[in-house]
């Protein structure tokens, strides 16, 4: 017979992802300010153009060794990044933010589903439990309305954006360890910028006046976006897509905390959702381990001696 026990363990890469997610949530207020100075697609393009330039400046020597595989990886990830950011913003023009938040949260269960369908990797039990808890928390945190499943153009656009976010996480993990992090990051950030700028055409956007505030926010978020993408590419070499996804669901929790510091007040249901997400993150870090009985230990010792 053998008994089971749960053990909490966290890798340094996972701890860094948690820290990044905390600061990631803090960018909400900055973006909220930026969209008062610029249309959303132009700002997304400017933000990622800045990020690409920052990473490129620190990767001039390594960029010379860019391979076709790295170019393909960067373009694929970059397109998914641009779609995830841009489509969510586009959808917000026609649907309320609470409905958008819930639909975007669909990327949580979509990651293990895409992971299974595309990579053939079945997520572990505790990761699945953590995802369910985090998903329930996101529903409470978003506070969906009665007509949540009424799929209009805005809802469909936002749902495609959620699929793009899930695809980004899957793609990063699929190429992790096979390509140079810096080179792929430059390509994906540049691709995300180009795609966002192109999206200005169907959205009917024009280039806004370049105010000091817009430039400062774009530079700040651009630099931070560069740090985020490099860190994600590095950390997900050893962190599974499912576990990374649950960590990333902490973003709205941190956004709520920073929002409260800025004067916003979350209702009790939203606070309950935040608690569910935190629990989901912690549960996903639990590993089911087998504990050997004394008889098994004795048998192993005899075998070694013989």
mmCIF file of C-alpha atoms in Angstrom:
data_model
loop_
_atom_site.group_PDB
_atom_site.id
_atom_site.type_symbol
_atom_site.label_atom_id
_atom_site.label_comp_id
_atom_site.label_asym_id
_atom_site.label_seq_id
_atom_site.Cartn_x
_atom_site.Cartn_y
_atom_site.Cartn_z
ATOM 1 C CA UNK A 1 0.000 0.000 0.000
ATOM 2 C CA UNK A 2 1.029 3.585 -0.485
ATOM 3 C CA UNK A 3 -0.313 6.845 0.838
ATOM 4 C CA UNK A 4 -0.444 10.187 -0.959
ATOM 5 C CA UNK A 5 0.411 13.625 0.272
ATOM 6 C CA UNK A 6 0.319 17.104 -1.238
ATOM 7 C CA UNK A 7 3.463 19.208 -1.320
ATOM 8 C CA UNK A 8 3.739 22.872 -2.239
ATOM 9 C CA UNK A 9 6.641 23.685 -4.481
ATOM 10 C CA UNK A 10 7.414 26.656 -6.691
ATOM 11 C CA UNK A 11 10.173 27.087 -9.235
ATOM 12 C CA UNK A 12 12.182 30.320 -9.468
ATOM 13 C CA UNK A 13 10.755 30.780 -12.979
ATOM 14 C CA UNK A 14 7.214 30.526 -11.605
ATOM 15 C CA UNK A 15 7.982 33.034 -8.853
ATOM 16 C CA UNK A 16 9.261 35.494 -11.458
ATOM 17 C CA UNK A 17 6.111 35.001 -13.562
ATOM 18 C CA UNK A 18 4.005 35.784 -10.484
ATOM 19 C CA UNK A 19 6.036 38.972 -9.915
ATOM 20 C CA UNK A 20 5.691 39.957 -13.570
ATOM 21 C CA UNK A 21 1.934 39.351 -13.400
ATOM 22 C CA UNK A 22 1.699 41.651 -10.396
ATOM 23 C CA UNK A 23 3.331 44.524 -12.272
ATOM 24 C CA UNK A 24 1.364 43.564 -15.370
ATOM 25 C CA UNK A 25 -1.868 44.182 -13.479
ATOM 26 C CA UNK A 26 -0.531 47.559 -12.434
ATOM 27 C CA UNK A 27 -0.336 48.725 -16.054
ATOM 28 C CA UNK A 28 -4.146 48.887 -16.225
ATOM 29 C CA UNK A 29 -4.298 52.453 -14.934
ATOM 30 C CA UNK A 30 -1.587 53.564 -17.359
ATOM 31 C CA UNK A 31 -3.420 52.051 -20.342
ATOM 32 C CA UNK A 32 -6.688 53.564 -19.137
ATOM 33 C CA UNK A 33 -5.007 56.963 -19.225
ATOM 34 C CA UNK A 34 -3.372 56.323 -22.617
ATOM 35 C CA UNK A 35 -6.622 55.559 -24.450
ATOM 36 C CA UNK A 36 -7.865 59.033 -23.514
ATOM 37 C CA UNK A 37 -5.019 60.416 -25.637
ATOM 38 C CA UNK A 38 -5.034 57.911 -28.511
ATOM 39 C CA UNK A 39 -7.234 55.396 -30.304
ATOM 40 C CA UNK A 40 -6.611 51.842 -29.032
ATOM 41 C CA UNK A 41 -5.018 50.222 -32.094
ATOM 42 C CA UNK A 42 -2.539 53.042 -32.642
ATOM 43 C CA UNK A 43 -1.508 52.896 -28.993
ATOM 44 C CA UNK A 44 -1.057 49.095 -29.138
ATOM 45 C CA UNK A 45 1.099 49.493 -32.240
ATOM 46 C CA UNK A 46 3.157 52.300 -30.698
ATOM 47 C CA UNK A 47 3.609 50.372 -27.468
ATOM 48 C CA UNK A 48 4.938 47.254 -29.164
ATOM 49 C CA UNK A 49 7.057 49.238 -31.633
ATOM 50 C CA UNK A 50 8.790 50.802 -28.626
ATOM 51 C CA UNK A 51 9.191 47.387 -26.991
ATOM 52 C CA UNK A 52 10.676 45.900 -30.175
ATOM 53 C CA UNK A 53 13.159 48.760 -30.455
ATOM 54 C CA UNK A 54 14.246 48.370 -26.831
ATOM 55 C CA UNK A 55 14.922 44.642 -27.156
ATOM 56 C CA UNK A 56 16.614 45.126 -30.544
ATOM 57 C CA UNK A 57 19.052 47.667 -29.091
ATOM 58 C CA UNK A 58 20.225 45.060 -26.573
ATOM 59 C CA UNK A 59 20.287 42.259 -29.153
ATOM 60 C CA UNK A 60 22.133 43.766 -32.133
ATOM 61 C CA UNK A 61 24.866 41.131 -32.133
ATOM 62 C CA UNK A 62 22.552 38.151 -31.668
ATOM 63 C CA UNK A 63 20.074 39.356 -34.325
ATOM 64 C CA UNK A 64 22.635 38.543 -37.009
ATOM 65 C CA UNK A 65 22.123 34.851 -36.319
ATOM 66 C CA UNK A 66 18.348 34.938 -36.898
ATOM 67 C CA UNK A 67 17.159 31.599 -38.308
ATOM 68 C CA UNK A 68 14.071 30.756 -40.347
ATOM 69 C CA UNK A 69 12.623 28.805 -37.408
ATOM 70 C CA UNK A 70 13.058 31.822 -35.126
ATOM 71 C CA UNK A 71 11.476 34.090 -37.733
ATOM 72 C CA UNK A 72 8.480 31.753 -38.025
ATOM 73 C CA UNK A 73 8.149 31.498 -34.245
ATOM 74 C CA UNK A 74 8.367 35.261 -33.749
ATOM 75 C CA UNK A 75 5.808 36.028 -36.448
ATOM 76 C CA UNK A 76 3.335 33.413 -35.149
ATOM 77 C CA UNK A 77 3.634 34.597 -31.548
ATOM 78 C CA UNK A 78 3.555 38.251 -32.619
ATOM 79 C CA UNK A 79 0.327 37.806 -34.580
ATOM 80 C CA UNK A 80 -1.323 36.144 -31.576
ATOM 81 C CA UNK A 81 -0.123 38.955 -29.275
ATOM 82 C CA UNK A 82 -1.485 41.640 -31.594
ATOM 83 C CA UNK A 83 -4.807 39.847 -31.981
ATOM 84 C CA UNK A 84 -5.136 39.286 -28.249
ATOM 85 C CA UNK A 85 -4.534 42.957 -27.364
ATOM 86 C CA UNK A 86 -6.202 44.566 -30.373
ATOM 87 C CA UNK A 87 -9.351 42.443 -30.702
ATOM 88 C CA UNK A 88 -10.150 42.782 -27.015
ATOM 89 C CA UNK A 89 -9.828 46.564 -27.333
ATOM 90 C CA UNK A 90 -11.895 46.605 -30.531
ATOM 91 C CA UNK A 91 -14.640 44.540 -28.894
ATOM 92 C CA UNK A 92 -14.835 46.988 -25.997
ATOM 93 C CA UNK A 93 -16.168 49.603 -28.412
ATOM 94 C CA UNK A 94 -19.478 47.734 -28.679
ATOM 95 C CA UNK A 95 -19.832 45.602 -25.514
ATOM 96 C CA UNK A 96 -19.567 46.443 -21.785
ATOM 97 C CA UNK A 97 -16.286 45.803 -20.004
ATOM 98 C CA UNK A 98 -17.797 43.168 -17.672
ATOM 99 C CA UNK A 99 -18.923 41.023 -20.600
ATOM 100 C CA UNK A 100 -15.572 41.544 -22.338
ATOM 101 C CA UNK A 101 -13.685 40.463 -19.209
ATOM 102 C CA UNK A 102 -15.694 37.251 -18.910
ATOM 103 C CA UNK A 103 -15.321 36.336 -22.586
ATOM 104 C CA UNK A 104 -11.593 37.107 -22.479
ATOM 105 C CA UNK A 105 -11.353 34.828 -19.422
ATOM 106 C CA UNK A 106 -12.229 31.940 -21.741
ATOM 107 C CA UNK A 107 -8.501 31.734 -22.529
ATOM 108 C CA UNK A 108 -8.089 30.018 -19.137
ATOM 109 C CA UNK A 109 -9.870 26.758 -20.088
ATOM 110 C CA UNK A 110 -8.824 27.174 -23.737
ATOM 111 C CA UNK A 111 -5.094 26.792 -22.944
ATOM 112 C CA UNK A 112 -5.219 23.187 -21.654
ATOM 113 C CA UNK A 113 -7.716 22.353 -24.410
ATOM 114 C CA UNK A 114 -5.409 23.718 -27.132
ATOM 115 C CA UNK A 115 -2.442 22.152 -25.356
ATOM 116 C CA UNK A 116 -4.138 18.763 -25.573
ATOM 117 C CA UNK A 117 -5.371 19.180 -29.160
ATOM 118 C CA UNK A 118 -2.192 20.742 -30.610
ATOM 119 C CA UNK A 119 0.638 19.361 -28.479
ATOM 120 C CA UNK A 120 -0.881 16.164 -27.091
ATOM 121 C CA UNK A 121 0.002 17.152 -23.518
ATOM 122 C CA UNK A 122 -2.650 16.229 -20.969
ATOM 123 C CA UNK A 123 -2.704 18.720 -18.057
ATOM 124 C CA UNK A 124 -2.266 17.350 -14.541
ATOM 125 C CA UNK A 125 -5.078 16.952 -12.016
ATOM 126 C CA UNK A 126 -4.085 19.827 -9.736
ATOM 127 C CA UNK A 127 -3.537 22.146 -12.698
ATOM 128 C CA UNK A 128 -7.063 21.353 -13.909
ATOM 129 C CA UNK A 129 -8.513 22.026 -10.441
ATOM 130 C CA UNK A 130 -6.589 25.296 -10.244
ATOM 131 C CA UNK A 131 -7.859 26.356 -13.665
ATOM 132 C CA UNK A 132 -11.482 25.659 -12.693
ATOM 133 C CA UNK A 133 -11.139 27.691 -9.489
ATOM 134 C CA UNK A 134 -9.432 30.552 -11.321
ATOM 135 C CA UNK A 135 -12.079 30.511 -14.056
ATOM 136 C CA UNK A 136 -14.893 30.688 -11.482
ATOM 137 C CA UNK A 137 -13.056 33.563 -9.828
ATOM 138 C CA UNK A 138 -12.766 35.443 -13.111
ATOM 139 C CA UNK A 139 -16.521 35.068 -13.638
ATOM 140 C CA UNK A 140 -17.205 36.588 -10.210
ATOM 141 C CA UNK A 141 -14.585 39.279 -10.760
ATOM 142 C CA UNK A 142 -16.046 40.285 -14.120
ATOM 143 C CA UNK A 143 -19.624 40.337 -12.837
ATOM 144 C CA UNK A 144 -21.328 39.171 -16.088
ATOM 145 C CA UNK A 145 -24.795 40.386 -17.000
ATOM 146 C CA UNK A 146 -27.953 38.427 -17.818
ATOM 147 C CA UNK A 147 -27.379 38.405 -21.590
ATOM 148 C CA UNK A 148 -23.834 37.083 -21.432
ATOM 149 C CA UNK A 149 -24.271 34.494 -24.178
ATOM 150 C CA UNK A 150 -25.860 36.875 -26.691
ATOM 151 C CA UNK A 151 -23.148 36.648 -29.333
ATOM 152 C CA UNK A 152 -23.050 39.845 -31.383
ATOM 153 C CA UNK A 153 -20.114 41.171 -33.422
ATOM 154 C CA UNK A 154 -18.368 42.575 -30.328
ATOM 155 C CA UNK A 155 -18.698 39.282 -28.461
ATOM 156 C CA UNK A 156 -17.363 37.262 -31.386
ATOM 157 C CA UNK A 157 -14.387 39.621 -31.844
ATOM 158 C CA UNK A 158 -13.554 39.408 -28.133
ATOM 159 C CA UNK A 159 -13.838 35.606 -28.134
ATOM 160 C CA UNK A 160 -11.381 35.404 -31.045
ATOM 161 C CA UNK A 161 -9.074 37.614 -28.976
ATOM 162 C CA UNK A 162 -9.319 35.139 -26.087
ATOM 163 C CA UNK A 163 -8.338 32.301 -28.435
ATOM 164 C CA UNK A 164 -5.365 34.418 -29.571
ATOM 165 C CA UNK A 165 -4.202 34.896 -25.970
ATOM 166 C CA UNK A 166 -4.408 31.148 -25.367
ATOM 167 C CA UNK A 167 -2.524 30.534 -28.620
ATOM 168 C CA UNK A 168 0.236 32.932 -27.523
ATOM 169 C CA UNK A 169 0.902 30.928 -24.367
ATOM 170 C CA UNK A 170 0.836 27.644 -26.283
ATOM 171 C CA UNK A 171 3.142 28.927 -29.023
ATOM 172 C CA UNK A 172 5.686 30.303 -26.563
ATOM 173 C CA UNK A 173 5.863 26.915 -24.846
ATOM 174 C CA UNK A 174 5.995 25.020 -28.153
ATOM 175 C CA UNK A 175 9.152 26.868 -29.238
ATOM 176 C CA UNK A 176 10.680 27.354 -25.779
ATOM 177 C CA UNK A 177 14.211 25.962 -25.631
ATOM 178 C CA UNK A 178 14.393 25.579 -29.429
ATOM 179 C CA UNK A 179 15.057 29.209 -30.376
ATOM 180 C CA UNK A 180 17.037 32.201 -29.141
ATOM 181 C CA UNK A 181 14.874 34.191 -26.715
ATOM 182 C CA UNK A 182 16.140 37.659 -27.684
ATOM 183 C CA UNK A 183 15.850 37.161 -31.437
ATOM 184 C CA UNK A 184 12.346 35.691 -31.226
ATOM 185 C CA UNK A 185 11.231 38.453 -28.856
ATOM 186 C CA UNK A 186 12.328 41.184 -31.274
ATOM 187 C CA UNK A 187 10.476 39.512 -34.146
ATOM 188 C CA UNK A 188 7.289 38.915 -32.163
ATOM 189 C CA UNK A 189 7.157 42.451 -30.773
ATOM 190 C CA UNK A 190 7.806 43.985 -34.202
ATOM 191 C CA UNK A 191 5.146 41.731 -35.726
ATOM 192 C CA UNK A 192 2.626 42.677 -33.030
ATOM 193 C CA UNK A 193 3.283 46.359 -33.728
ATOM 194 C CA UNK A 194 2.823 46.001 -37.495
ATOM 195 C CA UNK A 195 -0.387 43.993 -37.118
ATOM 196 C CA UNK A 196 -1.833 46.561 -34.692
ATOM 197 C CA UNK A 197 -0.994 49.457 -37.029
ATOM 198 C CA UNK A 198 -2.602 47.601 -39.954
ATOM 199 C CA UNK A 199 -5.710 47.041 -37.816
ATOM 200 C CA UNK A 200 -6.166 50.817 -37.677
ATOM 201 C CA UNK A 201 -7.512 50.717 -41.258
ATOM 202 C CA UNK A 202 -10.617 48.542 -40.677
ATOM 203 C CA UNK A 203 -11.154 50.277 -37.337
ATOM 204 C CA UNK A 204 -11.183 53.688 -39.047
ATOM 205 C CA UNK A 205 -8.515 55.128 -36.778
ATOM 206 C CA UNK A 206 -6.174 58.006 -37.563
ATOM 207 C CA UNK A 207 -2.830 59.011 -36.077
ATOM 208 C CA UNK A 208 -3.457 61.199 -33.005
ATOM 209 C CA UNK A 209 -1.368 64.242 -32.026
ATOM 210 C CA UNK A 210 1.796 63.113 -30.210
ATOM 211 C CA UNK A 211 1.408 64.654 -26.767
ATOM 212 C CA UNK A 212 4.026 64.369 -24.026
ATOM 213 C CA UNK A 213 1.743 62.196 -21.928
ATOM 214 C CA UNK A 214 1.148 59.732 -24.764
ATOM 215 C CA UNK A 215 4.867 59.464 -25.542
ATOM 216 C CA UNK A 216 5.811 58.925 -21.887
ATOM 217 C CA UNK A 217 3.170 56.223 -21.337
ATOM 218 C CA UNK A 218 4.006 54.497 -24.621
ATOM 219 C CA UNK A 219 7.731 54.450 -23.787
ATOM 220 C CA UNK A 220 7.117 53.201 -20.246
ATOM 221 C CA UNK A 221 4.699 50.458 -21.230
ATOM 222 C CA UNK A 222 6.814 49.609 -24.259
ATOM 223 C CA UNK A 223 9.874 48.973 -22.091
ATOM 224 C CA UNK A 224 7.798 46.961 -19.648
ATOM 225 C CA UNK A 225 6.238 44.967 -22.517
ATOM 226 C CA UNK A 226 9.747 44.072 -23.649
ATOM 227 C CA UNK A 227 10.625 42.852 -20.164
ATOM 228 C CA UNK A 228 7.386 40.840 -19.998
ATOM 229 C CA UNK A 229 7.904 39.090 -23.329
ATOM 230 C CA UNK A 230 11.569 38.239 -22.666
ATOM 231 C CA UNK A 231 10.640 36.890 -19.228
ATOM 232 C CA UNK A 232 7.710 34.832 -20.563
ATOM 233 C CA UNK A 233 9.877 33.300 -23.302
ATOM 234 C CA UNK A 234 12.604 32.468 -20.768
ATOM 235 C CA UNK A 235 10.400 31.194 -17.934
ATOM 236 C CA UNK A 236 8.117 29.035 -20.064
ATOM 237 C CA UNK A 237 11.055 26.866 -21.015
ATOM 238 C CA UNK A 238 10.459 25.079 -17.719
ATOM 239 C CA UNK A 239 6.899 26.139 -16.800
ATOM 240 C CA UNK A 240 4.034 24.278 -18.471
ATOM 241 C CA UNK A 241 1.396 26.267 -20.413
ATOM 242 C CA UNK A 242 -1.321 25.230 -17.951
ATOM 243 C CA UNK A 243 0.582 26.351 -14.852
ATOM 244 C CA UNK A 244 1.662 29.562 -16.589
ATOM 245 C CA UNK A 245 -1.967 30.289 -17.499
ATOM 246 C CA UNK A 246 -3.173 30.026 -13.914
ATOM 247 C CA UNK A 247 -0.390 32.373 -12.806
ATOM 248 C CA UNK A 248 -1.396 34.875 -15.488
ATOM 249 C CA UNK A 249 -4.996 34.873 -14.215
ATOM 250 C CA UNK A 250 -3.707 36.824 -11.216
ATOM 251 C CA UNK A 251 -3.503 39.899 -13.471
ATOM 252 C CA UNK A 252 -7.076 41.138 -12.791
ATOM 253 C CA UNK A 253 -6.546 40.639 -9.049
ATOM 254 C CA UNK A 254 -3.523 42.921 -9.065
ATOM 255 C CA UNK A 255 -5.350 45.333 -11.353
ATOM 256 C CA UNK A 256 -8.143 45.479 -8.774
ATOM 257 C CA UNK A 257 -5.669 46.116 -5.959
ATOM 258 C CA UNK A 258 -3.961 48.964 -7.817
ATOM 259 C CA UNK A 259 -7.364 50.300 -8.804
ATOM 260 C CA UNK A 260 -8.438 50.356 -5.167
ATOM 261 C CA UNK A 261 -5.298 52.294 -4.254
ATOM 262 C CA UNK A 262 -6.296 54.784 -6.939
ATOM 263 C CA UNK A 263 -9.756 55.209 -5.412
ATOM 264 C CA UNK A 264 -11.792 52.432 -7.035
ATOM 265 C CA UNK A 265 -13.922 50.128 -4.884
ATOM 266 C CA UNK A 266 -14.628 46.507 -5.801
ATOM 267 C CA UNK A 267 -17.987 44.962 -4.771
ATOM 268 C CA UNK A 268 -18.046 41.920 -2.491
ATOM 269 C CA UNK A 269 -18.695 39.522 -5.393
ATOM 270 C CA UNK A 270 -15.583 40.789 -7.166
ATOM 271 C CA UNK A 271 -13.534 40.346 -3.993
ATOM 272 C CA UNK A 272 -14.825 36.779 -3.755
ATOM 273 C CA UNK A 273 -13.694 36.232 -7.328
ATOM 274 C CA UNK A 274 -10.251 37.586 -6.497
ATOM 275 C CA UNK A 275 -10.023 35.101 -3.627
ATOM 276 C CA UNK A 276 -10.973 32.225 -5.938
ATOM 277 C CA UNK A 277 -8.199 33.232 -8.351
ATOM 278 C CA UNK A 278 -5.572 33.349 -5.608
ATOM 279 C CA UNK A 279 -6.674 29.908 -4.390
ATOM 280 C CA UNK A 280 -6.552 28.640 -7.962
ATOM 281 C CA UNK A 281 -2.954 29.827 -8.321
ATOM 282 C CA UNK A 282 -1.962 28.140 -5.058
ATOM 283 C CA UNK A 283 -3.759 24.875 -5.864
ATOM 284 C CA UNK A 284 -2.083 24.701 -9.256
ATOM 285 C CA UNK A 285 1.264 24.657 -7.455
ATOM 286 C CA UNK A 286 0.338 21.552 -5.453
ATOM 287 C CA UNK A 287 1.833 18.278 -6.602
ATOM 288 C CA UNK A 288 0.513 14.874 -5.692
ATOM 289 C CA UNK A 289 3.426 12.789 -4.501
ATOM 290 C CA UNK A 290 3.590 9.150 -3.572
ATOM 291 C CA UNK A 291 5.031 8.328 -0.173
ATOM 292 C CA UNK A 292 6.710 4.951 0.108
ATOM 293 C CA UNK A 293 5.681 2.672 2.942
ATOM 294 C CA UNK A 294 8.257 1.118 5.243
ATOM 295 C CA UNK A 295 7.941 -2.267 3.522
ATOM 296 C CA UNK A 296 8.642 -0.711 0.119
ATOM 297 C CA UNK A 297 11.698 1.020 1.540
ATOM 298 C CA UNK A 298 12.996 -2.218 3.053
ATOM 299 C CA UNK A 299 12.500 -4.080 -0.236
ATOM 300 C CA UNK A 300 14.388 -1.389 -2.121
ATOM 301 C CA UNK A 301 17.262 -1.630 0.373
ATOM 302 C CA UNK A 302 17.428 -5.437 -0.011
ATOM 303 C CA UNK A 303 17.477 -5.135 -3.790
ATOM 304 C CA UNK A 304 20.340 -2.651 -3.651
ATOM 305 C CA UNK A 305 22.345 -4.859 -1.329
ATOM 306 C CA UNK A 306 21.852 -7.906 -3.509
#
